[in-house]
Amino acid sequence: MSITRKPEPVDAIVVGLGANGGTAAKVLSEAGLKTVGFDRGPWLRAHEHYSGDELKFVNRDYMWPDPKMFPRTIRYDENAEAERFPFSPTPQMVGGGTNHWAGWVPRPRESDFMMRSLHGDVDGASLADWPFRYEHLEPYLTKVEWAFGISGIAGADKYEPYRSKGYPSPPLRPTRYGKRFYDACNKMGINAFPIPHAMVTNNHNGREPFNQTSFWNQYGDPSGARSNILTTFIPDALATGNFEVRAESFVREVKLGKDGKATGVIYIDAEGNEVEQDAKVVVLALGAIESSRLMMLSKSSQFPDGLANGSGLLGKNATFHEYLFAVGLFDKDIDEPLNGWTGNYISGGSLEFYETDENRGHIGGCIISASQTCHPVNWVFPGRPSWGDALKDADRNYFNYAMKIGLILHDLPVESNRVDLDPTVKDAFGLPVARITHRPHSNDVAMGKWQVDKNMEILEAAGARKTVPVYLDKMTGNTCHQHGTARMGTDPAKSVLNEWGQAHEVENLFVVDGSGFPTATGVNPTLTMMANAWRCSDYIADVYSKGRKERLVIAN
Amino acid sequence: MTLKADWPVINGPVDPDSEERLFFTEHEWETVEAATARIIPTDQDPGAREARVVVFIDRYLSGIDYVYAAADGSGFLKMSGRYADAWRARMADMQRTYREGLRNLDDVSVLEQGGIFKELSEEGQDRVLEVISGAPKPDKVTLGTKEAVTTFLQGSFDEGLEFFPALCLHTKQGFYGDPVYGGNKEQMGWKFIGFPGPKSLKDTMDGTYSTHEYFMEGEFDWEDLVPQLKVSTFRDAEA
Ligand SMILES: Cc1cc2nc3c(=O)[nH]c(=O)nc-3n(C[C@H](O)[C@H](O)[C@H](O)COP(=O)(O)OP(=O)(O)OC[C@H]3O[C@@H](n4cnc5c(N)ncnc54)[C@H](O)[C@@H]3O)c2cc1C
């Protein structure tokens, strides 16, 4: 193919308009930079395209990436041949994952930024400290909470570190299973509280949150309730007059100039034409799997192993946060219904078990939450019989009499857990797809087991008459949380990006998604990612674009 | 090229009582009706047969015109471009899976039970389904036992599924999916399972459909649910 067009150069390109690219687009365009944003997916209109259709949103890939267009492969063993599998299938459309996420947005903890200092060398793991600390992120966490719209109650989370401001919106009324969770936790002395939620329940920033349908996780929201990049930061960016969206435009390469700086990108537009767009700064936010893949696809004589990959760490140390849980069943003849399909996915959670307690036999810990068991076709009952009277009875007896308590596994980075290019499988554009190689660290398995068992205890305290645990055997990427593939750090030999998400080796290339996370954290990552994207974008606008340079020094 | 955001709406909602066949032959239709009736059987409550699951599956397999309902349920989206290509390829595979799967179902029926599937007794049909699924008929769930399970993905695509798992998944989809797709006639699947679903998809878009009453009932105070609030110093300005 050859380049058919070359539009006017701009100040900044943002590739991927999800949680993080959307944040970057807002900050850069508001700072006056002429910015073009690309997304391989469509630019849908929430109020017009979204509704409570379980088949379309959960079973068919109206939002999930089409496995034929964008396949991925996985192998659980270095020597095995990777198989096609929709591993961590983060959505593709303007707004990215925020279009249909559940939206748990807890803050990270101070310990998350210093796993290496706290735990030293852990066998088989590659722990690293972050090149900044919670205190550096705190102002940005607050900015995101207010600009994006988060509901919660400050002070309810006993273990939360310092915060400079409360929440803009109060939490949703608890569900019935949420109430059971609160009661059980209070019995057990566990600090349960409404997990901060990427939704507003009041009229905030002109939004009208009328959605009370309980069609939430995996569904698009036609109202103003969900905090979705598509309906918040994209309109903010467009309002500046400095921003343009190019949807259904697949970026296939970041180009490198002779001076060692990125000159722009090559993309394939909706018609199938190859177009070249130049810019002074290139910001990547495709998600940690695709950002590292794009850098690997952007090879050159200067960087034969992938763009800005002198360290050889590109794609490595990938972490994915598997979602594990336990389901409790109740007795229809005795117990009150729990209506597990109601709510906006999460209803009460806790960080009681977050910090390391060596007595548990593992380091680190993670967030837990009572959450929706979802809708009739796909309701979450592992062990639901596949057919016959047994299926019918199970649906009749337990659909309204089940609850689940899940956790977000804080998996440790391992250098060999990685993303690279699959040697044979290609996507719809003929380019090699991302191949994931992964084997959980023993700490991951131990943490998962301990916490799922604890969740079963809580279910029992809540009155469950049977519990079904879901333990970790292998990663499926079921949370769509992706981190670590282009570590941030201060040493160019041990990291790909610096503390501003700036590639050590290509000064006008920034990566502002989870790729930079040196460790995974034990909370849902997107609030942390967006705060970091905002922080890095501020640096691009206020420092880098003005021809200056700054380093962040961590005081000990 | 029409962008995905501008896909037009075609057809109307599927009529569950339709006898018109778009994909299945008459024999296949009757076989699918019989097989889905063993997957979600009729007892004191309606099953797959009454909910018209066969209509749902026939329309789905007919091509790519019944894949995505329009958001408001007024009809279906007419796909284009790469999306349409991907679905056409996927559907061609699924059609083959069904054609071959149904032929095999009859072959196994003749071999095991001496007659084609749709003419066997319910017990005979169950026996055949055990053979093609390679596992005994699932046992009923009982309380008071513990079984561990391992990780799986959210969402449930049918890409690459073999015949019997596809049939089981599609039966659940046709029994419990939105009625616009042809199954779940008169919302009988939802009524059976105890899910008070929306009257129409449109009602989920404009605030008409609310599930508020199924949340926790009555007045409540966050301080009772979260005792920490009684001692914490930081409270939201507005709360
Ligand atoms: C169902 C679901 C529930 C979730 N729930 C939560 C939750 O409760 N809490 C939480 O913190 N996180 C949650 N997540 C994860 C969350 O969505 C992600 O962490 C977040 O979206 C990551 O942001 P991102 O900007 O890095 O990537 P994304 O939001 O995925 O955006 C990346 C964008 O890049 C585009 N892109 C990719 N490749 C290219 C290319 N070559 N050219 C052009 N564009 C490209 C994609 O189309 C996509 O739109 C959930 C995810 C899913 C799917």
mmCIF file of N, CA, C and O in Angstrom, chain B residues 166-234:
data_model
loop_
_atom_site.group_PDB
_atom_site.id
_atom_site.type_symbol
_atom_site.label_atom_id
_atom_site.label_comp_id
_atom_site.label_asym_id
_atom_site.label_seq_id
_atom_site.Cartn_x
_atom_site.Cartn_y
_atom_site.Cartn_z
ATOM 1 N N ALA B 166 -22.771 -24.719 21.162
ATOM 2 C CA ALA B 166 -23.423 -23.594 20.476
ATOM 3 C C ALA B 166 -24.933 -23.682 20.652
ATOM 4 O O ALA B 166 -25.604 -22.696 20.955
ATOM 5 N N LEU B 167 -25.460 -24.895 20.499
ATOM 6 C CA LEU B 167 -26.909 -25.068 20.631
ATOM 7 C C LEU B 167 -27.366 -24.716 22.053
ATOM 8 O O LEU B 167 -28.398 -24.069 22.240
ATOM 9 N N CYS B 168 -26.601 -25.146 23.048
ATOM 10 C CA CYS B 168 -26.966 -24.813 24.441
ATOM 11 C C CYS B 168 -26.940 -23.298 24.660
ATOM 12 O O CYS B 168 -27.857 -22.726 25.259
ATOM 13 N N LEU B 169 -25.885 -22.655 24.165
ATOM 14 C CA LEU B 169 -25.779 -21.202 24.344
ATOM 15 C C LEU B 169 -26.915 -20.486 23.616
ATOM 16 O O LEU B 169 -27.577 -19.606 24.173
ATOM 17 N N HIS B 170 -27.162 -20.899 22.394
ATOM 18 C CA HIS B 170 -28.211 -20.228 21.621
ATOM 19 C C HIS B 170 -29.600 -20.490 22.206
ATOM 20 O O HIS B 170 -30.501 -19.655 22.082
ATOM 21 N N THR B 171 -29.765 -21.638 22.841
ATOM 22 C CA THR B 171 -31.060 -21.906 23.471
ATOM 23 C C THR B 171 -31.285 -20.947 24.636
ATOM 24 O O THR B 171 -32.357 -20.361 24.788
ATOM 25 N N LYS B 172 -30.244 -20.758 25.441
ATOM 26 C CA LYS B 172 -30.376 -19.793 26.542
ATOM 27 C C LYS B 172 -30.612 -18.391 25.988
ATOM 28 O O LYS B 172 -31.429 -17.629 26.504
ATOM 29 N N GLN B 173 -29.900 -18.071 24.922
ATOM 30 C CA GLN B 173 -30.068 -16.733 24.335
ATOM 31 C C GLN B 173 -31.492 -16.542 23.809
ATOM 32 O O GLN B 173 -32.085 -15.482 23.970
ATOM 33 N N GLY B 174 -32.026 -17.585 23.189
ATOM 34 C CA GLY B 174 -33.364 -17.471 22.623
ATOM 35 C C GLY B 174 -34.447 -17.499 23.692
ATOM 36 O O GLY B 174 -35.539 -16.975 23.500
ATOM 37 N N PHE B 175 -34.151 -18.114 24.811
ATOM 38 C CA PHE B 175 -35.135 -18.191 25.901
ATOM 39 C C PHE B 175 -35.137 -16.903 26.718
ATOM 40 O O PHE B 175 -36.181 -16.445 27.174
ATOM 41 N N TYR B 176 -33.951 -16.325 26.894
ATOM 42 C CA TYR B 176 -33.814 -15.190 27.812
ATOM 43 C C TYR B 176 -33.434 -13.866 27.146
ATOM 44 O O TYR B 176 -33.322 -12.848 27.821
ATOM 45 N N GLY B 177 -33.160 -13.871 25.843
ATOM 46 C CA GLY B 177 -32.752 -12.626 25.194
ATOM 47 C C GLY B 177 -33.942 -11.689 24.993
ATOM 48 O O GLY B 177 -35.103 -12.085 25.187
ATOM 49 N N ASP B 178 -33.686 -10.480 24.596
ATOM 50 C CA ASP B 178 -34.792 -9.557 24.364
ATOM 51 C C ASP B 178 -35.708 -10.117 23.277
ATOM 52 O O ASP B 178 -35.229 -10.620 22.250
ATOM 53 N N PRO B 179 -37.029 -10.007 23.473
ATOM 54 C CA PRO B 179 -37.976 -10.576 22.499
ATOM 55 C C PRO B 179 -37.834 -10.040 21.079
ATOM 56 O O PRO B 179 -38.293 -10.686 20.134
ATOM 57 N N VAL B 180 -37.184 -8.913 20.896
ATOM 58 C CA VAL B 180 -37.014 -8.397 19.538
ATOM 59 C C VAL B 180 -36.339 -9.419 18.615
ATOM 60 O O VAL B 180 -36.584 -9.452 17.414
ATOM 61 N N TYR B 181 -35.523 -10.306 19.199
ATOM 62 C CA TYR B 181 -34.779 -11.286 18.396
ATOM 63 C C TYR B 181 -35.614 -12.519 18.010
ATOM 64 O O TYR B 181 -35.115 -13.408 17.347
ATOM 65 N N GLY B 182 -36.844 -12.579 18.502
ATOM 66 C CA GLY B 182 -37.703 -13.670 18.062
ATOM 67 C C GLY B 182 -38.024 -14.694 19.131
ATOM 68 O O GLY B 182 -39.117 -15.237 19.147
ATOM 69 N N GLY B 183 -37.128 -14.982 20.057
ATOM 70 C CA GLY B 183 -37.437 -15.926 21.132
ATOM 71 C C GLY B 183 -38.086 -15.204 22.315
ATOM 72 O O GLY B 183 -38.630 -14.116 22.152
ATOM 73 N N ASN B 184 -38.021 -15.853 23.488
ATOM 74 C CA ASN B 184 -38.545 -15.232 24.726
ATOM 75 C C ASN B 184 -39.928 -14.638 24.480
ATOM 76 O O ASN B 184 -40.225 -13.508 24.877
ATOM 77 N N LYS B 185 -40.772 -15.421 23.830
ATOM 78 C CA LYS B 185 -42.093 -14.934 23.430
ATOM 79 C C LYS B 185 -42.879 -14.434 24.645
ATOM 80 O O LYS B 185 -42.927 -15.109 25.677
ATOM 81 N N GLU B 186 -43.455 -13.290 24.510
ATOM 82 C CA GLU B 186 -44.226 -12.675 25.609
ATOM 83 C C GLU B 186 -43.406 -12.639 26.897
ATOM 84 O O GLU B 186 -43.942 -12.729 27.987
ATOM 85 N N GLN B 187 -42.104 -12.552 26.748
ATOM 86 C CA GLN B 187 -41.170 -12.478 27.881
ATOM 87 C C GLN B 187 -41.312 -13.695 28.795
ATOM 88 O O GLN B 187 -41.099 -13.608 30.010
ATOM 89 N N MET B 188 -41.684 -14.845 28.239
ATOM 90 C CA MET B 188 -41.950 -15.986 29.120
ATOM 91 C C MET B 188 -40.685 -16.502 29.796
ATOM 92 O O MET B 188 -40.753 -16.997 30.915
ATOM 93 N N GLY B 189 -39.542 -16.338 29.148
ATOM 94 C CA GLY B 189 -38.285 -16.722 29.794
ATOM 95 C C GLY B 189 -38.028 -15.841 31.018
ATOM 96 O O GLY B 189 -37.635 -16.324 32.088
ATOM 97 N N TRP B 190 -38.253 -14.565 30.861
ATOM 98 C CA TRP B 190 -38.016 -13.620 31.963
ATOM 99 C C TRP B 190 -38.990 -13.865 33.116
ATOM 100 O O TRP B 190 -38.617 -13.822 34.284
ATOM 101 N N LYS B 191 -40.251 -14.120 32.742
ATOM 102 C CA LYS B 191 -41.243 -14.364 33.805
ATOM 103 C C LYS B 191 -40.878 -15.627 34.577
ATOM 104 O O LYS B 191 -40.961 -15.683 35.795
ATOM 105 N N PHE B 192 -40.449 -16.626 33.830
ATOM 106 C CA PHE B 192 -40.067 -17.896 34.453
ATOM 107 C C PHE B 192 -38.928 -17.711 35.465
ATOM 108 O O PHE B 192 -38.969 -18.177 36.594
ATOM 109 N N ILE B 193 -37.903 -16.973 35.071
ATOM 110 C CA ILE B 193 -36.708 -16.879 35.917
ATOM 111 C C ILE B 193 -36.876 -15.803 37.001
ATOM 112 O O ILE B 193 -36.106 -15.740 37.967
ATOM 113 N N GLY B 194 -37.903 -14.957 36.856
ATOM 114 C CA GLY B 194 -38.127 -13.924 37.856
ATOM 115 C C GLY B 194 -37.349 -12.655 37.568
ATOM 116 O O GLY B 194 -36.860 -11.985 38.475
ATOM 117 N N PHE B 195 -37.228 -12.331 36.285
ATOM 118 C CA PHE B 195 -36.542 -11.105 35.896
ATOM 119 C C PHE B 195 -37.568 -10.129 35.314
ATOM 120 O O PHE B 195 -38.143 -10.408 34.258
ATOM 121 N N PRO B 196 -37.818 -9.022 35.994
ATOM 122 C CA PRO B 196 -38.809 -8.063 35.488
ATOM 123 C C PRO B 196 -38.198 -7.172 34.417
ATOM 124 O O PRO B 196 -37.883 -6.011 34.665
ATOM 125 N N GLY B 197 -38.024 -7.700 33.230
ATOM 126 C CA GLY B 197 -37.345 -6.976 32.149
ATOM 127 C C GLY B 197 -38.174 -5.836 31.585
ATOM 128 O O GLY B 197 -39.356 -5.697 31.910
ATOM 129 N N PRO B 198 -37.554 -5.024 30.743
ATOM 130 C CA PRO B 198 -38.250 -3.868 30.163
ATOM 131 C C PRO B 198 -39.313 -4.292 29.147
ATOM 132 O O PRO B 198 -39.180 -5.326 28.498
ATOM 133 N N LYS B 199 -40.330 -3.471 28.984
ATOM 134 C CA LYS B 199 -41.369 -3.746 27.965
ATOM 135 C C LYS B 199 -40.768 -3.690 26.575
ATOM 136 O O LYS B 199 -41.134 -4.453 25.693
ATOM 137 N N SER B 200 -39.848 -2.759 26.384
ATOM 138 C CA SER B 200 -39.184 -2.669 25.090
ATOM 139 C C SER B 200 -37.790 -2.101 25.331
ATOM 140 O O SER B 200 -37.530 -1.474 26.365
ATOM 141 N N LEU B 201 -36.905 -2.305 24.358
ATOM 142 C CA LEU B 201 -35.558 -1.755 24.507
ATOM 143 C C LEU B 201 -35.609 -0.234 24.614
ATOM 144 O O LEU B 201 -34.815 0.378 25.318
ATOM 145 N N LYS B 202 -36.539 0.350 23.922
ATOM 146 C CA LYS B 202 -36.661 1.807 23.967
ATOM 147 C C LYS B 202 -36.844 2.288 25.414
ATOM 148 O O LYS B 202 -36.296 3.323 25.795
ATOM 149 N N ASP B 203 -37.585 1.522 26.189
ATOM 150 C CA ASP B 203 -37.821 1.930 27.586
ATOM 151 C C ASP B 203 -36.537 1.972 28.412
ATOM 152 O O ASP B 203 -36.509 2.570 29.486
ATOM 153 N N THR B 204 -35.490 1.304 27.931
ATOM 154 C CA THR B 204 -34.227 1.340 28.685
ATOM 155 C C THR B 204 -33.383 2.548 28.279
ATOM 156 O O THR B 204 -32.310 2.775 28.823
ATOM 157 N N MET B 205 -33.861 3.312 27.306
ATOM 158 C CA MET B 205 -33.058 4.435 26.787
ATOM 159 C C MET B 205 -33.515 5.790 27.295
ATOM 160 O O MET B 205 -32.803 6.771 27.148
ATOM 161 N N ASP B 206 -34.728 5.850 27.819
ATOM 162 C CA ASP B 206 -35.282 7.175 28.122
ATOM 163 C C ASP B 206 -35.734 7.314 29.570
ATOM 164 O O ASP B 206 -36.453 8.255 29.909
ATOM 165 N N GLY B 207 -35.351 6.370 30.416
ATOM 166 C CA GLY B 207 -35.708 6.495 31.828
ATOM 167 C C GLY B 207 -37.051 5.868 32.184
ATOM 168 O O GLY B 207 -37.442 5.819 33.341
ATOM 169 N N THR B 208 -37.755 5.327 31.184
ATOM 170 C CA THR B 208 -39.062 4.710 31.466
ATOM 171 C C THR B 208 -38.904 3.466 32.344
ATOM 172 O O THR B 208 -39.659 3.247 33.280
ATOM 173 N N TYR B 209 -37.915 2.663 32.018
ATOM 174 C CA TYR B 209 -37.710 1.402 32.749
ATOM 175 C C TYR B 209 -36.803 1.651 33.948
ATOM 176 O O TYR B 209 -35.678 2.123 33.786
ATOM 177 N N SER B 210 -37.299 1.364 35.128
ATOM 178 C CA SER B 210 -36.491 1.545 36.331
ATOM 179 C C SER B 210 -36.547 0.290 37.189
ATOM 180 O O SER B 210 -37.602 -0.339 37.321
ATOM 181 N N THR B 211 -35.425 -0.049 37.761
ATOM 182 C CA THR B 211 -35.369 -1.237 38.616
ATOM 183 C C THR B 211 -35.212 -0.838 40.082
ATOM 184 O O THR B 211 -34.908 -1.679 40.927
ATOM 185 N N HIS B 212 -35.403 0.444 40.317
ATOM 186 C CA HIS B 212 -35.156 0.994 41.650
ATOM 187 C C HIS B 212 -35.833 0.187 42.762
ATOM 188 O O HIS B 212 -35.253 -0.060 43.817
ATOM 189 N N GLU B 213 -37.060 -0.230 42.514
ATOM 190 C CA GLU B 213 -37.811 -0.914 43.582
ATOM 191 C C GLU B 213 -37.214 -2.280 43.961
ATOM 192 O O GLU B 213 -37.588 -2.854 44.976
ATOM 193 N N TYR B 214 -36.306 -2.773 43.120
ATOM 194 C CA TYR B 214 -35.709 -4.073 43.441
ATOM 195 C C TYR B 214 -34.400 -3.946 44.212
ATOM 196 O O TYR B 214 -33.769 -4.926 44.566
ATOM 197 N N PHE B 215 -33.981 -2.713 44.427
ATOM 198 C CA PHE B 215 -32.808 -2.465 45.276
ATOM 199 C C PHE B 215 -33.221 -2.669 46.737
ATOM 200 O O PHE B 215 -34.364 -2.996 47.030
ATOM 201 N N MET B 216 -32.270 -2.400 47.637
ATOM 202 C CA MET B 216 -32.578 -2.458 49.068
ATOM 203 C C MET B 216 -33.776 -1.561 49.370
ATOM 204 O O MET B 216 -33.875 -0.455 48.871
ATOM 205 N N GLU B 217 -34.682 -2.089 50.211
ATOM 206 C CA GLU B 217 -35.903 -1.328 50.489
ATOM 207 C C GLU B 217 -35.729 -0.398 51.674
ATOM 208 O O GLU B 217 -34.863 -0.607 52.511
ATOM 209 N N GLY B 218 -36.616 0.574 51.737
ATOM 210 C CA GLY B 218 -36.762 1.400 52.939
ATOM 211 C C GLY B 218 -35.713 2.471 53.128
ATOM 212 O O GLY B 218 -34.795 2.629 52.326
ATOM 213 N N GLU B 219 -35.876 3.195 54.195
ATOM 214 C CA GLU B 219 -34.931 4.257 54.550
ATOM 215 C C GLU B 219 -33.637 3.619 55.042
ATOM 216 O O GLU B 219 -33.662 2.524 55.594
ATOM 217 N N PHE B 220 -32.553 4.318 54.849
ATOM 218 C CA PHE B 220 -31.310 3.799 55.429
ATOM 219 C C PHE B 220 -30.380 4.957 55.690
ATOM 220 O O PHE B 220 -30.570 6.067 55.180
ATOM 221 N N ASP B 221 -29.387 4.660 56.502
ATOM 222 C CA ASP B 221 -28.429 5.684 56.880
ATOM 223 C C ASP B 221 -27.044 5.098 56.611
ATOM 224 O O ASP B 221 -26.730 4.001 57.074
ATOM 225 N N TRP B 222 -26.227 5.817 55.854
ATOM 226 C CA TRP B 222 -24.896 5.283 55.537
ATOM 227 C C TRP B 222 -24.101 4.993 56.811
ATOM 228 O O TRP B 222 -23.284 4.066 56.834
ATOM 229 N N GLU B 223 -24.340 5.740 57.860
ATOM 230 C CA GLU B 223 -23.567 5.502 59.096
ATOM 231 C C GLU B 223 -23.856 4.129 59.699
ATOM 232 O O GLU B 223 -23.016 3.572 60.395
ATOM 233 N N ASP B 224 -25.052 3.610 59.448
ATOM 234 C CA ASP B 224 -25.341 2.263 59.964
ATOM 235 C C ASP B 224 -24.641 1.203 59.114
ATOM 236 O O ASP B 224 -24.149 0.203 59.624
ATOM 237 N N LEU B 225 -24.623 1.445 57.816
ATOM 238 C CA LEU B 225 -23.970 0.470 56.933
ATOM 239 C C LEU B 225 -22.457 0.560 57.052
ATOM 240 O O LEU B 225 -21.755 -0.444 56.965
ATOM 241 N N VAL B 226 -21.963 1.773 57.228
ATOM 242 C CA VAL B 226 -20.518 2.009 57.285
ATOM 243 C C VAL B 226 -20.195 2.704 58.609
ATOM 244 O O VAL B 226 -20.070 3.938 58.663
ATOM 245 N N PRO B 227 -20.057 1.944 59.681
ATOM 246 C CA PRO B 227 -19.829 2.556 60.999
ATOM 247 C C PRO B 227 -18.586 3.456 61.042
ATOM 248 O O PRO B 227 -18.528 4.386 61.838
ATOM 249 N N GLN B 228 -17.652 3.200 60.149
ATOM 250 C CA GLN B 228 -16.453 4.020 60.065
ATOM 251 C C GLN B 228 -16.803 5.510 59.937
ATOM 252 O O GLN B 228 -16.072 6.377 60.411
ATOM 253 N N LEU B 229 -17.926 5.777 59.309
ATOM 254 C CA LEU B 229 -18.312 7.179 59.092
ATOM 255 C C LEU B 229 -18.574 7.918 60.400
ATOM 256 O O LEU B 229 -18.493 9.141 60.452
ATOM 257 N N LYS B 230 -18.871 7.166 61.452
ATOM 258 C CA LYS B 230 -19.118 7.814 62.743
ATOM 259 C C LYS B 230 -17.837 8.364 63.340
ATOM 260 O O LYS B 230 -17.874 9.272 64.154
ATOM 261 N N VAL B 231 -16.724 7.799 62.954
ATOM 262 C CA VAL B 231 -15.452 8.247 63.543
ATOM 263 C C VAL B 231 -14.555 9.000 62.562
ATOM 264 O O VAL B 231 -13.614 9.671 62.973
ATOM 265 N N SER B 232 -14.846 8.898 61.258
ATOM 266 C CA SER B 232 -13.895 9.497 60.320
ATOM 267 C C SER B 232 -14.053 11.008 60.302
ATOM 268 O O SER B 232 -15.130 11.553 60.538
ATOM 269 N N THR B 233 -12.963 11.670 60.004
ATOM 270 C CA THR B 233 -12.969 13.121 60.043
ATOM 271 C C THR B 233 -13.348 13.712 58.699
ATOM 272 O O THR B 233 -13.907 14.779 58.622
ATOM 273 N N PHE B 234 -13.025 13.010 57.610
ATOM 274 C CA PHE B 234 -13.266 13.594 56.295
ATOM 275 C C PHE B 234 -14.641 13.206 55.775
ATOM 276 O O PHE B 234 -14.957 12.056 55.613
#
